[in-house]
């Protein structure tokens, strides 16, 4: 193909491309045509284009994927909403091209999510169906078995498997105190019957019960299979992955059988002390997600997926690590690594561009602890289906970056 006879729709130049799937970590250029990646090349002399973005000094990756969000904006409160974001606010307008809503809706209200949120968002939006019929539109979402419709949940997932990727269970009180192991067994049965994945929230943030502590090893050793997901891997809450300040033995066996571990920062599910214990043991999670809500967006300690990326880098993980955790890792978790999660010629042009800012930054967790880092990350823009998306100002009064010393 003679590139000089093609006029590309968009040319991105001089950016540092980090693409884990294709083992690419270098400055190069990307050309986009008809919404697809048409060219990745170090040499662009003579190339014709309609629009150009000079990405000098910026990182270019496959469109970032946030594997744990709550983006059922508009389906809950009409006034003083403190939980649900809009999908594009948490997606393309935050520099992210794909989000997975983790259990905001259940079998009895997911129609509004699919027909309202998914259909009207520029962001790629997928969802896990809450095991509770109304999702977290009603909290607690499960009080007893009367709040679960296994057959209805399976039917809902099977009706739209292109959007509904599986089941979400929060292993929290009062459900675990009332139902114990029957709760996790029920969720797994629905996941198996619908041939879909199961994501389980660990750490009892509501009741801090001893039942949660007993259930965590059972979940890891007896329930979860290849492709299932544990979210909140760095939780300090009872029923998380730590027992007496050491990782559960069952974690490493679960990893061997293909269980996926997600960080899932969240408002109440991440502590630096827990993260350091887990990392020092040699445990490295597979994915990094925000679990962001409106409260966590503006009041913290989440703020954004990019803030979460900076948090994890402050703990010693590399840029390559966090790019893998927010691109190829979640793409594989969704079973979509042949569609998203990497920069490949011929694929849909979903791209994230962001900037590494050097300084002395202060990152916060829910316990009030802080961790200092010398790098923070500021999104520059997302490109979705080849189109440049507008970027929000950021969650803080001064924009995207965390506090500095």
mmCIF file of C-alpha atoms in Angstrom:
data_model
loop_
_atom_site.group_PDB
_atom_site.id
_atom_site.type_symbol
_atom_site.label_atom_id
_atom_site.label_comp_id
_atom_site.label_asym_id
_atom_site.label_seq_id
_atom_site.Cartn_x
_atom_site.Cartn_y
_atom_site.Cartn_z
ATOM 1 C CA UNK A 1 0.000 0.000 0.000
ATOM 2 C CA UNK A 2 1.315 3.420 -0.964
ATOM 3 C CA UNK A 3 0.763 5.592 2.101
ATOM 4 C CA UNK A 4 1.395 8.730 0.080
ATOM 5 C CA UNK A 5 -1.854 8.135 -1.833
ATOM 6 C CA UNK A 6 -3.946 7.908 1.350
ATOM 7 C CA UNK A 7 -5.341 10.814 3.309
ATOM 8 C CA UNK A 8 -5.702 9.666 6.902
ATOM 9 C CA UNK A 9 -8.429 11.065 9.120
ATOM 10 C CA UNK A 10 -6.123 11.526 12.113
ATOM 11 C CA UNK A 11 -2.383 11.366 12.621
ATOM 12 C CA UNK A 12 -0.916 11.106 16.139
ATOM 13 C CA UNK A 13 2.785 11.898 16.168
ATOM 14 C CA UNK A 14 5.761 11.746 18.528
ATOM 15 C CA UNK A 15 4.009 9.916 21.371
ATOM 16 C CA UNK A 16 5.610 7.224 23.498
ATOM 17 C CA UNK A 17 3.567 4.110 22.737
ATOM 18 C CA UNK A 18 3.248 1.487 25.470
ATOM 19 C CA UNK A 19 1.437 -1.571 24.122
ATOM 20 C CA UNK A 20 1.861 -4.715 26.200
ATOM 21 C CA UNK A 21 0.282 -7.163 23.756
ATOM 22 C CA UNK A 22 2.641 -6.153 20.961
ATOM 23 C CA UNK A 23 5.702 -5.647 23.161
ATOM 24 C CA UNK A 24 5.965 -2.022 22.076
ATOM 25 C CA UNK A 25 7.594 0.620 24.264
ATOM 26 C CA UNK A 26 8.923 3.411 22.064
ATOM 27 C CA UNK A 27 8.223 6.741 20.447
ATOM 28 C CA UNK A 28 6.247 6.312 17.243
ATOM 29 C CA UNK A 29 3.257 7.550 15.239
ATOM 30 C CA UNK A 30 -0.271 6.256 14.646
ATOM 31 C CA UNK A 31 -2.506 6.967 11.659
ATOM 32 C CA UNK A 32 -6.270 6.428 11.781
ATOM 33 C CA UNK A 33 -8.641 5.916 8.863
ATOM 34 C CA UNK A 34 -12.375 5.198 8.961
ATOM 35 C CA UNK A 35 -12.314 4.662 12.716
ATOM 36 C CA UNK A 36 -9.580 2.017 12.545
ATOM 37 C CA UNK A 37 -5.878 1.982 13.316
ATOM 38 C CA UNK A 38 -4.367 2.021 9.837
ATOM 39 C CA UNK A 39 -0.672 2.562 10.455
ATOM 40 C CA UNK A 40 1.888 2.464 13.268
ATOM 41 C CA UNK A 41 5.248 3.629 11.996
ATOM 42 C CA UNK A 42 8.332 5.531 13.076
ATOM 43 C CA UNK A 43 8.572 7.200 9.669
ATOM 44 C CA UNK A 44 5.732 9.445 8.477
ATOM 45 C CA UNK A 45 7.393 11.566 5.830
ATOM 46 C CA UNK A 46 4.949 12.566 3.098
ATOM 47 C CA UNK A 47 1.865 11.219 4.893
ATOM 48 C CA UNK A 48 -1.325 13.175 4.224
ATOM 49 C CA UNK A 49 -3.884 13.744 6.958
ATOM 50 C CA UNK A 50 -6.976 15.758 7.819
ATOM 51 C CA UNK A 51 -6.107 16.324 11.480
ATOM 52 C CA UNK A 52 -2.922 15.971 13.461
ATOM 53 C CA UNK A 53 -2.221 15.611 17.193
ATOM 54 C CA UNK A 54 1.349 16.119 18.368
ATOM 55 C CA UNK A 55 1.679 13.811 21.378
ATOM 56 C CA UNK A 56 5.277 14.731 22.163
ATOM 57 C CA UNK A 57 6.044 14.045 25.831
ATOM 58 C CA UNK A 58 2.895 11.952 26.306
ATOM 59 C CA UNK A 59 2.161 8.254 26.719
ATOM 60 C CA UNK A 60 -0.071 6.559 24.137
ATOM 61 C CA UNK A 61 -1.812 3.307 25.032
ATOM 62 C CA UNK A 62 -4.726 1.245 23.876
ATOM 63 C CA UNK A 63 -7.928 2.772 25.220
ATOM 64 C CA UNK A 64 -7.909 2.287 28.976
ATOM 65 C CA UNK A 65 -10.437 -0.115 30.502
ATOM 66 C CA UNK A 66 -11.924 0.500 33.953
ATOM 67 C CA UNK A 67 -13.059 -2.950 35.104
ATOM 68 C CA UNK A 68 -15.100 -1.811 38.117
ATOM 69 C CA UNK A 69 -17.329 1.255 37.879
ATOM 70 C CA UNK A 70 -20.847 2.402 38.734
ATOM 71 C CA UNK A 71 -22.144 4.314 35.732
ATOM 72 C CA UNK A 72 -25.926 3.985 35.922
ATOM 73 C CA UNK A 73 -26.221 7.770 36.029
ATOM 74 C CA UNK A 74 -29.810 9.015 35.732
ATOM 75 C CA UNK A 75 -31.386 5.750 36.905
ATOM 76 C CA UNK A 76 -31.341 6.445 40.623
ATOM 77 C CA UNK A 77 -31.909 9.803 42.347
ATOM 78 C CA UNK A 78 -33.125 12.892 40.531
ATOM 79 C CA UNK A 79 -31.622 15.106 43.254
ATOM 80 C CA UNK A 80 -28.395 14.882 45.272
ATOM 81 C CA UNK A 81 -27.172 11.716 43.606
ATOM 82 C CA UNK A 82 -24.052 10.510 45.432
ATOM 83 C CA UNK A 83 -23.430 7.143 43.824
ATOM 84 C CA UNK A 84 -23.956 6.762 40.084
ATOM 85 C CA UNK A 85 -21.939 8.592 37.410
ATOM 86 C CA UNK A 86 -22.814 8.910 33.775
ATOM 87 C CA UNK A 87 -20.906 6.473 31.592
ATOM 88 C CA UNK A 88 -19.216 9.117 29.464
ATOM 89 C CA UNK A 89 -18.225 11.172 32.505
ATOM 90 C CA UNK A 90 -16.454 8.087 33.840
ATOM 91 C CA UNK A 91 -15.378 7.000 30.372
ATOM 92 C CA UNK A 92 -14.340 8.984 27.317
ATOM 93 C CA UNK A 93 -14.545 12.365 29.070
ATOM 94 C CA UNK A 94 -12.074 11.014 31.634
ATOM 95 C CA UNK A 95 -9.641 9.620 29.066
ATOM 96 C CA UNK A 96 -11.010 6.048 29.263
ATOM 97 C CA UNK A 97 -12.666 4.205 26.380
ATOM 98 C CA UNK A 98 -14.237 1.135 28.047
ATOM 99 C CA UNK A 99 -15.987 0.680 31.402
ATOM 100 C CA UNK A 100 -17.555 -2.282 33.153
ATOM 101 C CA UNK A 101 -20.422 -1.439 35.469
ATOM 102 C CA UNK A 102 -20.153 -3.830 38.402
ATOM 103 C CA UNK A 103 -23.599 -4.628 39.722
ATOM 104 C CA UNK A 104 -25.374 -1.286 39.751
ATOM 105 C CA UNK A 105 -28.487 -2.991 38.398
ATOM 106 C CA UNK A 106 -30.074 -6.416 38.718
ATOM 107 C CA UNK A 107 -32.460 -8.603 36.759
ATOM 108 C CA UNK A 108 -35.482 -6.386 37.470
ATOM 109 C CA UNK A 109 -34.052 -3.023 36.357
ATOM 110 C CA UNK A 110 -31.239 -3.809 33.930
ATOM 111 C CA UNK A 111 -33.482 -2.964 30.970
ATOM 112 C CA UNK A 112 -33.184 0.722 31.789
ATOM 113 C CA UNK A 113 -29.399 0.381 31.941
ATOM 114 C CA UNK A 114 -29.081 -1.435 28.607
ATOM 115 C CA UNK A 115 -31.615 0.670 26.721
ATOM 116 C CA UNK A 116 -30.751 3.986 28.372
ATOM 117 C CA UNK A 117 -27.126 4.075 29.485
ATOM 118 C CA UNK A 118 -25.467 1.661 27.060
ATOM 119 C CA UNK A 119 -27.421 2.764 24.006
ATOM 120 C CA UNK A 120 -26.713 6.453 24.565
ATOM 121 C CA UNK A 121 -23.028 6.388 25.544
ATOM 122 C CA UNK A 122 -20.002 6.957 23.352
ATOM 123 C CA UNK A 123 -17.937 4.928 25.810
ATOM 124 C CA UNK A 124 -17.894 1.147 25.442
ATOM 125 C CA UNK A 125 -20.162 0.119 28.330
ATOM 126 C CA UNK A 126 -20.498 -3.433 29.617
ATOM 127 C CA UNK A 127 -22.048 -4.652 32.841
ATOM 128 C CA UNK A 128 -22.183 -7.342 35.469
ATOM 129 C CA UNK A 129 -25.657 -8.072 36.770
ATOM 130 C CA UNK A 130 -26.008 -7.865 40.528
ATOM 131 C CA UNK A 131 -27.185 -11.080 42.170
ATOM 132 C CA UNK A 132 -29.769 -8.883 43.920
ATOM 133 C CA UNK A 133 -32.722 -8.203 41.646
ATOM 134 C CA UNK A 134 -32.538 -4.410 42.013
ATOM 135 C CA UNK A 135 -28.763 -4.075 42.226
ATOM 136 C CA UNK A 136 -27.347 -1.347 44.435
ATOM 137 C CA UNK A 137 -30.199 0.947 43.511
ATOM 138 C CA UNK A 138 -31.395 -0.483 46.835
ATOM 139 C CA UNK A 139 -28.846 -1.019 49.587
ATOM 140 C CA UNK A 140 -28.477 -3.581 51.027
ATOM 141 C CA UNK A 141 -29.189 -5.292 47.750
ATOM 142 C CA UNK A 142 -29.585 -8.732 49.355
ATOM 143 C CA UNK A 143 -31.217 -9.280 52.728
ATOM 144 C CA UNK A 144 -32.533 -12.786 52.096
ATOM 145 C CA UNK A 145 -33.072 -15.264 49.271
ATOM 146 C CA UNK A 146 -36.251 -13.357 48.413
ATOM 147 C CA UNK A 147 -34.021 -10.653 46.907
ATOM 148 C CA UNK A 148 -32.486 -13.112 44.425
ATOM 149 C CA UNK A 149 -34.117 -14.393 41.257
ATOM 150 C CA UNK A 150 -31.617 -16.880 39.870
ATOM 151 C CA UNK A 151 -33.704 -17.862 36.845
ATOM 152 C CA UNK A 152 -34.471 -14.240 35.977
ATOM 153 C CA UNK A 153 -30.810 -13.267 36.275
ATOM 154 C CA UNK A 154 -29.703 -16.080 33.964
ATOM 155 C CA UNK A 155 -32.368 -15.124 31.423
ATOM 156 C CA UNK A 156 -31.322 -11.482 31.520
ATOM 157 C CA UNK A 157 -27.640 -12.287 30.915
ATOM 158 C CA UNK A 158 -28.481 -14.715 28.121
ATOM 159 C CA UNK A 159 -30.698 -12.116 26.449
ATOM 160 C CA UNK A 160 -27.805 -9.658 25.973
ATOM 161 C CA UNK A 161 -24.470 -11.454 26.336
ATOM 162 C CA UNK A 162 -22.880 -8.776 24.151
ATOM 163 C CA UNK A 163 -23.359 -6.297 27.010
ATOM 164 C CA UNK A 164 -23.955 -8.367 30.156
ATOM 165 C CA UNK A 165 -20.729 -10.190 30.929
ATOM 166 C CA UNK A 166 -21.625 -11.905 34.173
ATOM 167 C CA UNK A 167 -22.657 -11.660 37.815
ATOM 168 C CA UNK A 168 -21.555 -9.355 40.641
ATOM 169 C CA UNK A 169 -21.774 -10.313 44.304
ATOM 170 C CA UNK A 170 -20.852 -8.133 47.262
ATOM 171 C CA UNK A 171 -19.794 -10.419 50.098
ATOM 172 C CA UNK A 172 -21.057 -8.028 52.786
ATOM 173 C CA UNK A 173 -23.550 -7.876 55.644
ATOM 174 C CA UNK A 174 -26.393 -8.477 56.157
ATOM 175 C CA UNK A 175 -26.466 -10.989 53.303
ATOM 176 C CA UNK A 176 -23.492 -13.050 54.422
ATOM 177 C CA UNK A 177 -24.742 -13.192 58.000
ATOM 178 C CA UNK A 178 -28.168 -14.370 56.856
ATOM 179 C CA UNK A 179 -27.122 -16.723 54.050
ATOM 180 C CA UNK A 180 -23.461 -17.608 54.670
ATOM 181 C CA UNK A 181 -21.922 -19.884 52.057
ATOM 182 C CA UNK A 182 -25.313 -20.288 50.346
ATOM 183 C CA UNK A 183 -24.936 -16.712 49.068
ATOM 184 C CA UNK A 184 -21.672 -17.299 47.202
ATOM 185 C CA UNK A 185 -22.827 -20.727 46.007
ATOM 186 C CA UNK A 186 -25.988 -19.171 44.585
ATOM 187 C CA UNK A 187 -24.043 -16.473 42.738
ATOM 188 C CA UNK A 188 -21.676 -19.052 41.281
ATOM 189 C CA UNK A 189 -24.590 -21.220 40.161
ATOM 190 C CA UNK A 190 -26.077 -18.273 38.252
ATOM 191 C CA UNK A 191 -22.696 -17.509 36.696
ATOM 192 C CA UNK A 192 -22.256 -21.126 35.610
ATOM 193 C CA UNK A 193 -25.793 -21.429 34.250
ATOM 194 C CA UNK A 194 -25.324 -18.294 32.143
ATOM 195 C CA UNK A 195 -21.798 -19.313 31.073
ATOM 196 C CA UNK A 196 -20.489 -15.986 32.306
ATOM 197 C CA UNK A 197 -17.946 -14.681 34.789
ATOM 198 C CA UNK A 198 -18.456 -13.993 38.483
ATOM 199 C CA UNK A 199 -16.959 -10.948 40.220
ATOM 200 C CA UNK A 200 -16.947 -10.982 44.015
ATOM 201 C CA UNK A 201 -16.363 -7.988 46.257
ATOM 202 C CA UNK A 202 -14.355 -9.106 49.298
ATOM 203 C CA UNK A 203 -14.169 -7.141 52.552
ATOM 204 C CA UNK A 204 -17.279 -6.596 54.665
ATOM 205 C CA UNK A 205 -17.509 -2.817 54.632
ATOM 206 C CA UNK A 206 -20.991 -2.746 56.167
ATOM 207 C CA UNK A 207 -21.005 -5.264 59.026
ATOM 208 C CA UNK A 208 -17.344 -6.207 59.459
ATOM 209 C CA UNK A 209 -18.587 -9.662 60.447
ATOM 210 C CA UNK A 210 -16.706 -12.794 61.416
ATOM 211 C CA UNK A 211 -18.764 -14.652 58.800
ATOM 212 C CA UNK A 212 -16.949 -12.681 56.079
ATOM 213 C CA UNK A 213 -13.608 -13.772 57.528
ATOM 214 C CA UNK A 214 -14.679 -17.435 57.357
ATOM 215 C CA UNK A 215 -16.123 -17.120 53.858
ATOM 216 C CA UNK A 216 -13.058 -15.657 52.133
ATOM 217 C CA UNK A 217 -10.984 -18.900 52.145
ATOM 218 C CA UNK A 218 -14.091 -20.884 51.112
ATOM 219 C CA UNK A 219 -14.684 -18.500 48.217
ATOM 220 C CA UNK A 220 -11.123 -18.811 46.942
ATOM 221 C CA UNK A 221 -10.736 -22.564 47.334
ATOM 222 C CA UNK A 222 -14.226 -23.917 46.655
ATOM 223 C CA UNK A 223 -16.199 -21.440 44.550
ATOM 224 C CA UNK A 224 -14.130 -19.411 42.123
ATOM 225 C CA UNK A 225 -12.885 -20.890 38.849
ATOM 226 C CA UNK A 226 -10.783 -19.818 35.896
ATOM 227 C CA UNK A 227 -11.830 -16.346 34.739
ATOM 228 C CA UNK A 228 -13.738 -15.364 37.872
ATOM 229 C CA UNK A 229 -12.696 -12.095 39.501
ATOM 230 C CA UNK A 230 -11.946 -11.019 43.057
ATOM 231 C CA UNK A 231 -12.185 -7.249 43.448
ATOM 232 C CA UNK A 232 -10.663 -5.149 46.284
ATOM 233 C CA UNK A 233 -7.431 -7.120 46.540
ATOM 234 C CA UNK A 234 -5.865 -4.465 48.801
ATOM 235 C CA UNK A 235 -8.807 -4.159 51.188
ATOM 236 C CA UNK A 236 -8.156 -3.866 54.917
ATOM 237 C CA UNK A 237 -11.726 -4.844 55.784
ATOM 238 C CA UNK A 238 -12.670 -8.131 57.538
ATOM 239 C CA UNK A 239 -13.240 -10.809 54.935
ATOM 240 C CA UNK A 240 -10.594 -9.403 52.595
ATOM 241 C CA UNK A 241 -7.504 -11.236 51.395
ATOM 242 C CA UNK A 242 -5.501 -10.668 54.583
ATOM 243 C CA UNK A 243 -5.713 -12.701 57.768
ATOM 244 C CA UNK A 244 -3.696 -11.582 60.801
ATOM 245 C CA UNK A 245 -1.669 -9.273 58.578
ATOM 246 C CA UNK A 246 -0.637 -11.939 56.097
ATOM 247 C CA UNK A 247 -2.139 -13.016 52.782
ATOM 248 C CA UNK A 248 -4.485 -15.977 52.808
ATOM 249 C CA UNK A 249 -2.759 -19.140 51.591
ATOM 250 C CA UNK A 250 -5.697 -19.784 49.271
ATOM 251 C CA UNK A 251 -4.879 -16.674 47.184
ATOM 252 C CA UNK A 252 -1.896 -18.230 45.496
ATOM 253 C CA UNK A 253 -3.698 -21.463 44.685
ATOM 254 C CA UNK A 254 -6.599 -19.451 43.238
ATOM 255 C CA UNK A 255 -4.164 -17.516 41.063
ATOM 256 C CA UNK A 256 -2.715 -20.778 39.758
ATOM 257 C CA UNK A 257 -6.148 -21.943 38.614
ATOM 258 C CA UNK A 258 -6.772 -18.690 36.745
ATOM 259 C CA UNK A 259 -8.784 -16.561 39.162
ATOM 260 C CA UNK A 260 -8.287 -12.862 38.345
ATOM 261 C CA UNK A 261 -7.451 -10.399 41.111
ATOM 262 C CA UNK A 262 -8.499 -6.772 40.713
ATOM 263 C CA UNK A 263 -7.375 -3.881 42.927
ATOM 264 C CA UNK A 264 -10.712 -1.995 42.810
ATOM 265 C CA UNK A 265 -9.696 1.065 44.847
ATOM 266 C CA UNK A 266 -13.166 2.277 45.847
ATOM 267 C CA UNK A 267 -14.221 4.609 48.626
ATOM 268 C CA UNK A 268 -13.649 2.102 51.450
ATOM 269 C CA UNK A 269 -11.707 -0.807 49.997
ATOM 270 C CA UNK A 270 -8.054 0.178 49.649
ATOM 271 C CA UNK A 271 -5.363 0.768 52.240
ATOM 272 C CA UNK A 272 -1.675 1.377 51.692
ATOM 273 C CA UNK A 273 -0.750 -0.893 54.609
ATOM 274 C CA UNK A 274 -2.679 -3.814 53.099
ATOM 275 C CA UNK A 275 -1.237 -3.111 49.662
ATOM 276 C CA UNK A 276 2.320 -3.160 51.004
ATOM 277 C CA UNK A 277 1.772 -6.467 52.815
ATOM 278 C CA UNK A 278 0.306 -8.050 49.704
ATOM 279 C CA UNK A 279 2.998 -6.732 47.380
ATOM 280 C CA UNK A 280 5.806 -7.704 49.770
ATOM 281 C CA UNK A 281 4.481 -11.274 49.678
ATOM 282 C CA UNK A 282 5.028 -11.364 45.925
ATOM 283 C CA UNK A 283 1.341 -11.005 45.087
ATOM 284 C CA UNK A 284 0.716 -8.827 42.040
ATOM 285 C CA UNK A 285 -2.926 -8.218 41.030
ATOM 286 C CA UNK A 286 -3.987 -8.726 37.430
ATOM 287 C CA UNK A 287 -6.101 -5.602 36.933
ATOM 288 C CA UNK A 288 -6.502 -2.111 38.362
ATOM 289 C CA UNK A 289 -9.915 -0.470 38.508
ATOM 290 C CA UNK A 290 -11.367 2.582 40.215
ATOM 291 C CA UNK A 291 -14.727 1.403 41.651
ATOM 292 C CA UNK A 292 -15.515 5.085 41.414
ATOM 293 C CA UNK A 293 -18.760 6.681 42.556
ATOM 294 C CA UNK A 294 -19.775 10.325 42.622
ATOM 295 C CA UNK A 295 -18.804 10.512 46.303
ATOM 296 C CA UNK A 296 -15.424 8.955 45.596
ATOM 297 C CA UNK A 297 -14.928 11.224 42.608
ATOM 298 C CA UNK A 298 -15.106 14.569 44.390
ATOM 299 C CA UNK A 299 -14.452 13.728 48.053
ATOM 300 C CA UNK A 300 -11.949 10.958 47.408
ATOM 301 C CA UNK A 301 -10.058 8.916 48.074
ATOM 302 C CA UNK A 302 -10.597 7.557 44.542
ATOM 303 C CA UNK A 303 -10.810 10.708 42.364
ATOM 304 C CA UNK A 304 -10.156 8.884 39.063
ATOM 305 C CA UNK A 305 -8.656 5.801 37.452
ATOM 306 C CA UNK A 306 -5.588 7.930 36.731
ATOM 307 C CA UNK A 307 -5.282 8.781 40.419
ATOM 308 C CA UNK A 308 -5.529 5.054 41.175
ATOM 309 C CA UNK A 309 -2.740 4.425 38.681
ATOM 310 C CA UNK A 310 -0.584 6.997 40.466
ATOM 311 C CA UNK A 311 -1.374 5.391 43.844
ATOM 312 C CA UNK A 312 -0.168 2.022 42.632
ATOM 313 C CA UNK A 313 2.958 3.484 41.045
ATOM 314 C CA UNK A 314 3.744 5.130 44.408
ATOM 315 C CA UNK A 315 3.891 1.590 45.826
ATOM 316 C CA UNK A 316 6.674 0.634 43.432
ATOM 317 C CA UNK A 317 4.894 -0.799 40.410
ATOM 318 C CA UNK A 318 6.096 0.395 37.019
ATOM 319 C CA UNK A 319 4.358 2.242 34.218
ATOM 320 C CA UNK A 320 4.386 -1.006 32.220
ATOM 321 C CA UNK A 321 2.705 -2.805 35.121
ATOM 322 C CA UNK A 322 -0.165 -0.337 35.397
ATOM 323 C CA UNK A 323 -0.663 -0.104 31.630
ATOM 324 C CA UNK A 324 -1.020 -3.887 31.531
ATOM 325 C CA UNK A 325 -3.490 -3.726 34.454
ATOM 326 C CA UNK A 326 -5.667 -1.169 32.634
ATOM 327 C CA UNK A 327 -5.471 -2.473 29.043
ATOM 328 C CA UNK A 328 -4.566 -6.071 28.247
ATOM 329 C CA UNK A 329 -5.400 -7.401 31.736
ATOM 330 C CA UNK A 330 -9.028 -6.239 31.818
ATOM 331 C CA UNK A 331 -9.478 -7.041 28.124
ATOM 332 C CA UNK A 332 -8.577 -10.649 28.920
ATOM 333 C CA UNK A 333 -10.847 -10.605 31.970
ATOM 334 C CA UNK A 334 -13.741 -9.655 29.685
ATOM 335 C CA UNK A 335 -12.711 -12.261 27.102
ATOM 336 C CA UNK A 336 -12.270 -9.436 24.604
ATOM 337 C CA UNK A 337 -8.503 -9.336 24.083
ATOM 338 C CA UNK A 338 -9.041 -9.824 20.350
ATOM 339 C CA UNK A 339 -11.115 -6.627 20.214
ATOM 340 C CA UNK A 340 -9.789 -4.190 22.832
ATOM 341 C CA UNK A 341 -6.769 -3.741 25.080
ATOM 342 C CA UNK A 342 -4.022 -3.366 22.465
ATOM 343 C CA UNK A 343 -2.994 -1.193 19.537
ATOM 344 C CA UNK A 344 -3.181 -3.285 16.410
ATOM 345 C CA UNK A 345 -3.535 -2.344 12.784
ATOM 346 C CA UNK A 346 -7.095 -2.984 11.629
ATOM 347 C CA UNK A 347 -8.650 -2.691 15.081
ATOM 348 C CA UNK A 348 -11.067 -0.008 16.203
ATOM 349 C CA UNK A 349 -9.110 3.130 17.072
ATOM 350 C CA UNK A 350 -9.728 3.282 20.833
ATOM 351 C CA UNK A 351 -6.739 5.107 22.276
ATOM 352 C CA UNK A 352 -5.802 6.874 25.529
ATOM 353 C CA UNK A 353 -3.203 9.631 25.746
ATOM 354 C CA UNK A 354 -1.866 10.769 29.103
ATOM 355 C CA UNK A 355 1.045 12.594 30.657
ATOM 356 C CA UNK A 356 3.429 11.570 33.433
ATOM 357 C CA UNK A 357 4.041 14.537 35.720
ATOM 358 C CA UNK A 358 7.082 14.518 37.986
ATOM 359 C CA UNK A 359 6.853 16.062 41.450
ATOM 360 C CA UNK A 360 6.250 15.238 45.089
ATOM 361 C CA UNK A 361 2.666 14.007 45.231
ATOM 362 C CA UNK A 362 0.583 12.874 48.196
ATOM 363 C CA UNK A 363 -1.842 9.980 47.664
ATOM 364 C CA UNK A 364 -4.578 9.154 50.194
ATOM 365 C CA UNK A 365 -6.410 6.011 51.288
ATOM 366 C CA UNK A 366 -9.647 5.544 53.208
ATOM 367 C CA UNK A 367 -7.909 5.057 56.572
ATOM 368 C CA UNK A 368 -6.402 8.538 56.393
ATOM 369 C CA UNK A 369 -2.947 7.205 55.582
ATOM 370 C CA UNK A 370 -0.879 8.755 52.829
ATOM 371 C CA UNK A 371 1.826 7.559 50.492
ATOM 372 C CA UNK A 372 4.214 9.824 48.633
ATOM 373 C CA UNK A 373 5.005 9.372 44.985
ATOM 374 C CA UNK A 374 7.237 11.184 42.539
ATOM 375 C CA UNK A 375 4.945 10.663 39.553
ATOM 376 C CA UNK A 376 1.298 11.512 38.943
ATOM 377 C CA UNK A 377 -0.723 10.935 35.803
ATOM 378 C CA UNK A 378 -2.825 13.490 33.967
ATOM 379 C CA UNK A 379 -5.131 12.401 31.124
ATOM 380 C CA UNK A 380 -4.879 14.387 27.916
ATOM 381 C CA UNK A 381 -7.660 12.820 25.842
ATOM 382 C CA UNK A 382 -9.350 9.665 24.639
ATOM 383 C CA UNK A 383 -9.915 8.712 21.030
ATOM 384 C CA UNK A 384 -13.014 6.574 20.530
ATOM 385 C CA UNK A 385 -13.708 4.907 17.185
ATOM 386 C CA UNK A 386 -11.200 7.327 15.701
ATOM 387 C CA UNK A 387 -12.964 10.421 17.080
ATOM 388 C CA UNK A 388 -11.283 12.778 19.541
ATOM 389 C CA UNK A 389 -13.348 13.031 22.736
ATOM 390 C CA UNK A 390 -13.574 16.150 24.939
ATOM 391 C CA UNK A 391 -11.873 15.859 28.330
ATOM 392 C CA UNK A 392 -13.422 16.999 31.621
ATOM 393 C CA UNK A 393 -11.611 19.518 33.802
ATOM 394 C CA UNK A 394 -10.901 16.939 36.519
ATOM 395 C CA UNK A 395 -12.272 16.044 39.968
ATOM 396 C CA UNK A 396 -10.345 18.577 42.044
ATOM 397 C CA UNK A 397 -10.713 22.371 42.045
ATOM 398 C CA UNK A 398 -7.370 22.608 40.235
ATOM 399 C CA UNK A 399 -7.888 19.681 37.836
ATOM 400 C CA UNK A 400 -6.644 16.097 37.732
ATOM 401 C CA UNK A 401 -3.450 15.984 39.772
ATOM 402 C CA UNK A 402 -3.262 15.026 43.465
ATOM 403 C CA UNK A 403 -1.965 17.300 46.208
ATOM 404 C CA UNK A 404 1.711 18.143 46.187
ATOM 405 C CA UNK A 405 4.080 18.596 49.099
#
